[in-house]
Coordinates of C-alpha atoms and ligand atoms in Angstrom, one line a residue:
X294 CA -103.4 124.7 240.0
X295 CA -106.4 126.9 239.4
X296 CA -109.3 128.9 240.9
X297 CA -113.1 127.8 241.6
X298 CA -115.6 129.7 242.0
X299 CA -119.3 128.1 243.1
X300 CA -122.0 130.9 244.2
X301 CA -125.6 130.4 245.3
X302 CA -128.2 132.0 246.7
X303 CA -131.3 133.7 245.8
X304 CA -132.1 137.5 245.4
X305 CA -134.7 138.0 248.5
X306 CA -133.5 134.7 250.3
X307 CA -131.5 134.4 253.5
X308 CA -128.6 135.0 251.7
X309 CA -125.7 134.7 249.1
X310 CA -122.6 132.7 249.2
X311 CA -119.4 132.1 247.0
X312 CA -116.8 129.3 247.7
X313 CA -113.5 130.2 246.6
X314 CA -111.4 126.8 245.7
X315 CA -107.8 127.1 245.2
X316 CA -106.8 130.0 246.9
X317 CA -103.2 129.3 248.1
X318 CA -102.3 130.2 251.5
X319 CA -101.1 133.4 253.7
X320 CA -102.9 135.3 251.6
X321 CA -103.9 138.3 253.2
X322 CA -107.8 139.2 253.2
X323 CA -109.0 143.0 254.1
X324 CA -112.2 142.4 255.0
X325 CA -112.8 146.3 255.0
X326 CA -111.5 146.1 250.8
X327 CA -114.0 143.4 249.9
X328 CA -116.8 145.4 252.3
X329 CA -116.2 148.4 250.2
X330 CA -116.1 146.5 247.2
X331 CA -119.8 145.2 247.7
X332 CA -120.8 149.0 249.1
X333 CA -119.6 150.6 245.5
X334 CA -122.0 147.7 243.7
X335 CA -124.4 148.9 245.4
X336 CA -124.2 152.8 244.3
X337 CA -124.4 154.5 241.4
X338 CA -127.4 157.3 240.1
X339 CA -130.2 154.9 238.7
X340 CA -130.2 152.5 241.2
X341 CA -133.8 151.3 242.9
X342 CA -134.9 152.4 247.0
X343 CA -133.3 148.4 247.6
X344 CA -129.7 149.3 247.9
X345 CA -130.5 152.0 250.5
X346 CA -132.4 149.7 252.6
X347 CA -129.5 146.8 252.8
X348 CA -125.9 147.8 252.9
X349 CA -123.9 144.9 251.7
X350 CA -121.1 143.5 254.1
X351 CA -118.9 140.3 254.1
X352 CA -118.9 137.3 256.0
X353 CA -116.5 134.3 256.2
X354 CA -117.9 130.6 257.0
X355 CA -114.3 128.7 256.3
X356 CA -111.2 129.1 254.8
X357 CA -109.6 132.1 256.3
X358 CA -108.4 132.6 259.7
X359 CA -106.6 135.7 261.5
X360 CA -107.2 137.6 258.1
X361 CA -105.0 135.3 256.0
X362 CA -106.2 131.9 254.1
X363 CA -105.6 128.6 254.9
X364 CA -105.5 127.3 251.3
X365 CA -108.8 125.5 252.0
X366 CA -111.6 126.5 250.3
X367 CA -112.8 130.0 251.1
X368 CA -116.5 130.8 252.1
X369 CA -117.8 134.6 252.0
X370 CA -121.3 135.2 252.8
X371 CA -123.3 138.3 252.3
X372 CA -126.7 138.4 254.3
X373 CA -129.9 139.4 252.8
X374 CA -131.1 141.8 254.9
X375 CA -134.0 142.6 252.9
X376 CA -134.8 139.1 253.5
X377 CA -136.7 139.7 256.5
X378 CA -139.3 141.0 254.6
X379 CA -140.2 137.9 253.0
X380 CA -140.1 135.7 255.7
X381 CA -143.4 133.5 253.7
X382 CA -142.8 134.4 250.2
X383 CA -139.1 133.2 250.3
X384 CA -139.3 130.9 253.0
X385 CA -137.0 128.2 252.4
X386 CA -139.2 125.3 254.5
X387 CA -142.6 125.0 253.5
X388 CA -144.0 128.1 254.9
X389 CA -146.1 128.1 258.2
X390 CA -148.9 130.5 259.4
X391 CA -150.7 132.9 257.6
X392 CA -149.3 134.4 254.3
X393 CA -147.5 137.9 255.2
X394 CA -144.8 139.9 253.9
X395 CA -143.8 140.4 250.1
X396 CA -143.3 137.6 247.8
X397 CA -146.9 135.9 248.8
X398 CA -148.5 136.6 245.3
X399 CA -147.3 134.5 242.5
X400 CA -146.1 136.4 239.7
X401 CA -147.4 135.3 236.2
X402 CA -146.6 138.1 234.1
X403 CA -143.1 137.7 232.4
X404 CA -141.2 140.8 231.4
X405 CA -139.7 141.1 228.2
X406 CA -136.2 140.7 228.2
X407 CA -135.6 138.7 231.6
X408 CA -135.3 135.7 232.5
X409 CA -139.0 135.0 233.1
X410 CA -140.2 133.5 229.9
X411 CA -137.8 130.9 229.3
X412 CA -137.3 130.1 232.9
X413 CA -140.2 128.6 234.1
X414 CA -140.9 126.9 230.8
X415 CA -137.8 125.4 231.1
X416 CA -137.8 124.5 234.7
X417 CA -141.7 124.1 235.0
X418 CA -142.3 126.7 237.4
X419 CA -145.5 128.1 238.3
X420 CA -144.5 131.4 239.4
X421 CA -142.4 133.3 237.5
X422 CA -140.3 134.6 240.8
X423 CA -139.1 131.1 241.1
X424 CA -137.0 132.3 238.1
X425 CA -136.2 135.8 238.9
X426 CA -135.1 135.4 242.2
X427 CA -131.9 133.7 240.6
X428 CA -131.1 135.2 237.6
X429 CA -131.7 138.8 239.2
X430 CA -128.4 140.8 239.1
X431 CA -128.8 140.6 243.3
X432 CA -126.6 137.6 242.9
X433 CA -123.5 139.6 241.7
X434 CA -122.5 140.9 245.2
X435 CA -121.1 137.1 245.9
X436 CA -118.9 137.4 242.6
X437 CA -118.1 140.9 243.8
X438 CA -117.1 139.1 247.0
X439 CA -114.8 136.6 245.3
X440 CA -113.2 139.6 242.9
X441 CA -111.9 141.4 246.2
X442 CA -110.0 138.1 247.3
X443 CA -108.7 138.0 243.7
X444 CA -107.9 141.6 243.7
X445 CA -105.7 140.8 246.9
X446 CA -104.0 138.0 245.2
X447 CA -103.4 139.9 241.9
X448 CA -101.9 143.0 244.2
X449 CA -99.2 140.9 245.6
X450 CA -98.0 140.7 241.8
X451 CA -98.7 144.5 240.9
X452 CA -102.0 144.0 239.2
X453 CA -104.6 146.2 239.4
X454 CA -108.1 146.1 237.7
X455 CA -110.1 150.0 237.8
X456 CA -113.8 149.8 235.6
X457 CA -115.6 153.0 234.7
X458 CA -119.5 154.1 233.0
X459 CA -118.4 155.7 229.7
X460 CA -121.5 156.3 228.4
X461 CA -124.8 156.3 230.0
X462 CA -127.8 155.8 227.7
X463 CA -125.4 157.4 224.8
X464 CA -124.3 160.3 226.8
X465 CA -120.2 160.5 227.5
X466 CA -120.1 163.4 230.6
X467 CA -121.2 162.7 234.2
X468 CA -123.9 165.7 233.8
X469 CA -125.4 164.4 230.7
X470 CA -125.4 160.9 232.3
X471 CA -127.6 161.9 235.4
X472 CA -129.6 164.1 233.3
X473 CA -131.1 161.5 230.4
X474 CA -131.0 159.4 234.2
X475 CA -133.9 161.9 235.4
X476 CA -135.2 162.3 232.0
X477 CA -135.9 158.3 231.8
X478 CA -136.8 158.0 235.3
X479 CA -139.5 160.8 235.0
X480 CA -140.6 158.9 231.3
X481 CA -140.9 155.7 233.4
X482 CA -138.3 153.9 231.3
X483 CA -134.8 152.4 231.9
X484 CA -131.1 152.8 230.4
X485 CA -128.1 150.6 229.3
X486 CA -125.0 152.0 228.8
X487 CA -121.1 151.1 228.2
X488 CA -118.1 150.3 231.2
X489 CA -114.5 150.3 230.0
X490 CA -112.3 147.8 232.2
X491 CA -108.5 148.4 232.7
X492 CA -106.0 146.3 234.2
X493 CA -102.6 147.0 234.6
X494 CA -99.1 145.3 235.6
X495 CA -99.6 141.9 234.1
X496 CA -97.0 140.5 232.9
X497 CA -96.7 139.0 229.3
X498 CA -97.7 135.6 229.4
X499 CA -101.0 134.8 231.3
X500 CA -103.6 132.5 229.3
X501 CA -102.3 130.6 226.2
X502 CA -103.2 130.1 222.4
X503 CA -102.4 126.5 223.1
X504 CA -106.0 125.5 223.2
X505 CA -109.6 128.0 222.3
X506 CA -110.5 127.2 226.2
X507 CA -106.9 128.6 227.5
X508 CA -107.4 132.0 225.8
X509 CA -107.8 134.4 228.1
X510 CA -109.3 137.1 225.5
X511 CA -111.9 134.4 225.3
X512 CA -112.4 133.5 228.8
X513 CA -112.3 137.4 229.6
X514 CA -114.7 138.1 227.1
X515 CA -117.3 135.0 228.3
X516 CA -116.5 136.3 232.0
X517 CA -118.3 139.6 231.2
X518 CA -120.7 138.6 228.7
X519 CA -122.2 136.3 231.0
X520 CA -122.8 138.7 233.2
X521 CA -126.8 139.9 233.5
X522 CA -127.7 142.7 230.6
X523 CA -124.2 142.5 229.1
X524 CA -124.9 142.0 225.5
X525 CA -121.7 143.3 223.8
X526 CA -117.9 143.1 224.6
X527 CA -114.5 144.4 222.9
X528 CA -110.8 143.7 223.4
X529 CA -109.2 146.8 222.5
X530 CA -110.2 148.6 219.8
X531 CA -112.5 145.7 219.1
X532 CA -115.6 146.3 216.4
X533 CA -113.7 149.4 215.1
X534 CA -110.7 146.9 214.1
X535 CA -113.0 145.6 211.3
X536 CA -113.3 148.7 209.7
X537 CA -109.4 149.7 209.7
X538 CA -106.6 148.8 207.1
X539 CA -103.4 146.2 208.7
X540 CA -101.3 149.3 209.1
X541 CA -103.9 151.1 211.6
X542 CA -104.5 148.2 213.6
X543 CA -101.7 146.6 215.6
X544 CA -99.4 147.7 217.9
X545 CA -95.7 148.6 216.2
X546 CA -92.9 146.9 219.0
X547 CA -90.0 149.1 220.2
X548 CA -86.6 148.1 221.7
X549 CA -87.8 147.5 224.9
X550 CA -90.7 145.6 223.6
X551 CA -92.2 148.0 224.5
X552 CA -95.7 149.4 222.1
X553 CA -96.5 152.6 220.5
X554 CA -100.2 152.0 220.9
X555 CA -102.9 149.9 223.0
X556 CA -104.9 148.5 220.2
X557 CA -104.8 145.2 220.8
X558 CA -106.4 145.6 224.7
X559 CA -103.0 144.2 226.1
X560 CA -104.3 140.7 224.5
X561 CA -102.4 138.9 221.4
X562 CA -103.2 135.7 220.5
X563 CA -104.7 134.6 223.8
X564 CA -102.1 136.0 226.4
X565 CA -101.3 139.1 228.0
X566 CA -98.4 141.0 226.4
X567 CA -97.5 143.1 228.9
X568 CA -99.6 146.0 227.8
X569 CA -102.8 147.2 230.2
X570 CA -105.2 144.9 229.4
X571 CA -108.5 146.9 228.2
X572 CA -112.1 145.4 227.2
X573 CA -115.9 147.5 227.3
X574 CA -119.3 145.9 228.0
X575 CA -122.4 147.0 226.9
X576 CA -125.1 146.8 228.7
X577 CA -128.7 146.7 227.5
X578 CA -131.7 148.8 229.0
X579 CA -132.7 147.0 232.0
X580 CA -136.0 144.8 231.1
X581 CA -138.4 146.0 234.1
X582 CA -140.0 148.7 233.5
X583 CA -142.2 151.1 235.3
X584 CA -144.4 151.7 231.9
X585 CA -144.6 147.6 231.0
X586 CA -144.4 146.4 227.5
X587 CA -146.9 144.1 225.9
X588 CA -146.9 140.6 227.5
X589 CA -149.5 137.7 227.9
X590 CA -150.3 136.5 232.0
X591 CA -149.4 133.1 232.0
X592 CA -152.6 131.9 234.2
X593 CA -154.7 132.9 231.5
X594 CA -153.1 133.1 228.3
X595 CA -154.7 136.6 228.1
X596 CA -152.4 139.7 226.5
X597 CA -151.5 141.7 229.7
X598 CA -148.8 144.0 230.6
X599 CA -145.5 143.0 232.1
X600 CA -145.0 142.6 235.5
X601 CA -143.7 145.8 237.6
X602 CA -141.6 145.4 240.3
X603 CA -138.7 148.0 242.1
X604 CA -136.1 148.3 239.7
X605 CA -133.3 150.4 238.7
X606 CA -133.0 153.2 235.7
X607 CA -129.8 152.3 235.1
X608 CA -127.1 150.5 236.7
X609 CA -124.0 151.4 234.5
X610 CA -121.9 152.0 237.3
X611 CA -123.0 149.1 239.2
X612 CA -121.8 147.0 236.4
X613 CA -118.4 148.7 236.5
X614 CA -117.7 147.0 239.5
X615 CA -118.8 143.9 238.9
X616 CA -116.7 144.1 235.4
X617 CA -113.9 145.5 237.5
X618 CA -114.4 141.5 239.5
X619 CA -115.1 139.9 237.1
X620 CA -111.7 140.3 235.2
X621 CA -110.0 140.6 238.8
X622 CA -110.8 136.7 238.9
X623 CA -110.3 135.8 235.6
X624 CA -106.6 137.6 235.7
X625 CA -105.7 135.7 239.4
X626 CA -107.2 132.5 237.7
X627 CA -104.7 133.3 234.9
X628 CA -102.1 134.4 237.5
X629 CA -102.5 131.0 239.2
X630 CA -102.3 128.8 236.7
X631 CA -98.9 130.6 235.9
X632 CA -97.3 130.7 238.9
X633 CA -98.8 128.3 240.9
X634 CA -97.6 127.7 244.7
X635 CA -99.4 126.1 247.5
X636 CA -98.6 129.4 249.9
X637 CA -98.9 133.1 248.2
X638 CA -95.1 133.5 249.1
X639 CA -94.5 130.5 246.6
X640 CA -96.8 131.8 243.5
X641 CA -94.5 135.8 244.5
X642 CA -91.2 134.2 244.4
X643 CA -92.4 132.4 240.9
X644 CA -93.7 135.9 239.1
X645 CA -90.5 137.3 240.1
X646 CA -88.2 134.6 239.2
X647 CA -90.6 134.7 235.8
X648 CA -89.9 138.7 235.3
X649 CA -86.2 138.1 235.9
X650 CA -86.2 135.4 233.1
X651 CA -87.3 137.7 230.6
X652 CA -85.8 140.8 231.8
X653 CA -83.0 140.9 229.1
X654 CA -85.8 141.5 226.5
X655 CA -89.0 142.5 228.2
X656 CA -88.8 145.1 231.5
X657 CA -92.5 145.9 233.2
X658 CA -93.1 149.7 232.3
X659 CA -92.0 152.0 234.4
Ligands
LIG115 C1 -125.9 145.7 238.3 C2 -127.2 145.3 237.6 C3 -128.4 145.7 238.1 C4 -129.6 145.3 237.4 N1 -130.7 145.7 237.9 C5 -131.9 145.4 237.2 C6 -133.1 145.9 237.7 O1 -133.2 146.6 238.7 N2 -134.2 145.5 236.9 C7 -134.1 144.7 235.9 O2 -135.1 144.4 235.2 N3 -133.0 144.2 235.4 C8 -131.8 144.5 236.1 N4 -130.6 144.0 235.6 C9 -130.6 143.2 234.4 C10 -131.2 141.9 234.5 O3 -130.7 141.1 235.6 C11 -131.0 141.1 233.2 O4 -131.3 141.8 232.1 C12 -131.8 139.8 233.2 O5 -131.3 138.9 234.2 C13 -131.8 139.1 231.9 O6 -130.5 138.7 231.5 P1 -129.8 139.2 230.1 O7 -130.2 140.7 230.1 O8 -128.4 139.0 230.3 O9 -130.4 138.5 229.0 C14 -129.5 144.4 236.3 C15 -128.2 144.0 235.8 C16 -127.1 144.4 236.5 C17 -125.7 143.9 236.0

């Protein structure tokens, strides 16, 4: 028994969807939680003029009735608002009438550091938005979506997943943050920075070093790697590790089984040990720029300038949250496998029973 997840949609389409497989049933869905979810992926100090024109909420198409789940797959839907604003250029049909509305011109200028190059070479698009539109971050909110259901299901077992910026374009305090924020917006330029992920209250156990593909330090770590402008990611004290001597770097074990420290990020050998789990992503400069670097237009094979387009400064603490969902999912997909249970009441009674197997050596902190 495990989790799917399937999403789709397009960044200025009608809209974007995630199907939730495997969910198992009577579990209880707040549609205001997963609403304020997708509102908090939407804030944060560098962010572009779109997320105050479209306020994020949650739809369901299947799967859920009265609030709880049916253990049938689970639709949520967030509408494109924006979308109406691009009613030829993102037309789904073959568009009728005169061309109106953004989205009309084809774009042929590929930005360094997106997906642009390599995406319509490799699909043999014409226009470079038939690329974009996709790999765009826009398509987060429906994996932010599916990390509120998998919040809900990890709560009912006393998980809990919180993300935080830590450093914004190399600065640590929220008033150096926003500042180099201004400073880069006013230079015309954009910012990456690093979000620290904490989840507490699983038990030990969850993944396995039975095969690479059950590790859940390496499924946590492809999780949030994959996600867009992520291009570096620790478990625990991670890159510093290398540097240390044997002594400095693991966790002593007291009676109790309880640890001394946190180095290992709550993850040994592929499984939770009962520690907070902890990992940080790093996140690149965000590739569309409002001064654009050197590129070549694709029409003509001419050098131009990279395309230009509304875009954020920085969206460190947009990425928190979708961190914060991204190991929400991968923990209930853990969580799932564990306990299993075709009705949430089922996979509760199994954690417990699981707790109270190993409470003569291991009790949860208190
Ligand atoms: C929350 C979030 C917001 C983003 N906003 C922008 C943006 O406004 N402009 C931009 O060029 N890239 C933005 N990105 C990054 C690009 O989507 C990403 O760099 C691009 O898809 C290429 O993928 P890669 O950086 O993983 O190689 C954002 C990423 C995230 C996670």
């Amino acid at each position: 028994m495990s989790l799917g997840l399937t999403t789709a949609g397009e960044s200025h389409g009608p809209a974007l969807v995630a199907i939730v497989t495997g969910l198992p049933a009577g579990l209880e869905i707040d549609r205001a939680a997963v609403d304020d979810d997708l509102r908090r992926r939407q804030q944060g100090y560098g962010r572009s003029p779109r997320q105050k024109l479209e306020t994020d909420t949650v739809d369901v198409l299947s799967g859920l009735r009265h609030g709880r789940t049916l253990g049938t797959p689970l639709t949520l839907v967030v509408w494109n608002k924006d979308h109406a604003n691009w009613p030829w250029g993102m037309s789904p049909w073959p568009p009728e009438g005169e061309p109106s509305g953004k989205g009309v011109k084809k774009v042929t200028l590929p930005r360094p550091g997106h997906a642009d190059l390599a995406g319509i070479l490799k699909y043999g698009h014409d226009d470079v938005r038939n690329a974009l539109e996709r790999a765009s971050a826009r398509h987060t909110a429906a994996h932010v979506a599916a990390g509120a259901v998998a919040k809900a299901l990890l709560a009912r077992i006393g998980v809990r997943v919180e993300a935080r910026a830590v450093e914004i374009g190399g600065e640590t305090t929220d008033a150096g943050m926003k500042a180099i924020t201004d400073e880069a917006r006013k230079a015309k330029d954009t910012l990456g920075g690093v979000v620290e992920v904490v989840a507490t209250g699983a038990p030990p156990g969850l993944g396995s070093y039975a095969e690479r593909s059950d590790r859940l330090d390496g499924r946590l770590a492809a999780t949030l790697m994959a996600i867009q402008a992520v291009k570096g990611v620790e478990v625990g004290d991670g890159f510093d590790l290398a540097r240390r001597r044997g002594i400095e770097a693991h966790d002593e074990i007291e009676p109790g089984l309880r640890r001394r420290t946190n180095r290992a990020g709550g993850l040994e050998a592929g499984m939770t040990n009962g520690e907070p789990v902890v990992l940080r992503a790093a996140m690149k400069p965000l590739p569309t720029l409002m001064k654009p670097l050197d590129s070549v237009d694709l029409a003509t094979g001419e050098a131009a300038q990279a395309l230009v387009e509304r875009s954020d400064v920085q969206a460190v603490e947009a990425l928190a949250v979708i961190v914060e969902a991204a190991v929400a999912w991968e923990l209930a997909r853990a969580a799932r496998e564990k306990f299993g249970g075709d009705a949430i009441d089922d996979l509760v009674a199994a954690h417990a029973a699981y707790i109270e197997r190993i409470a003569p050596l291991w009790q949860p902190p208190a």
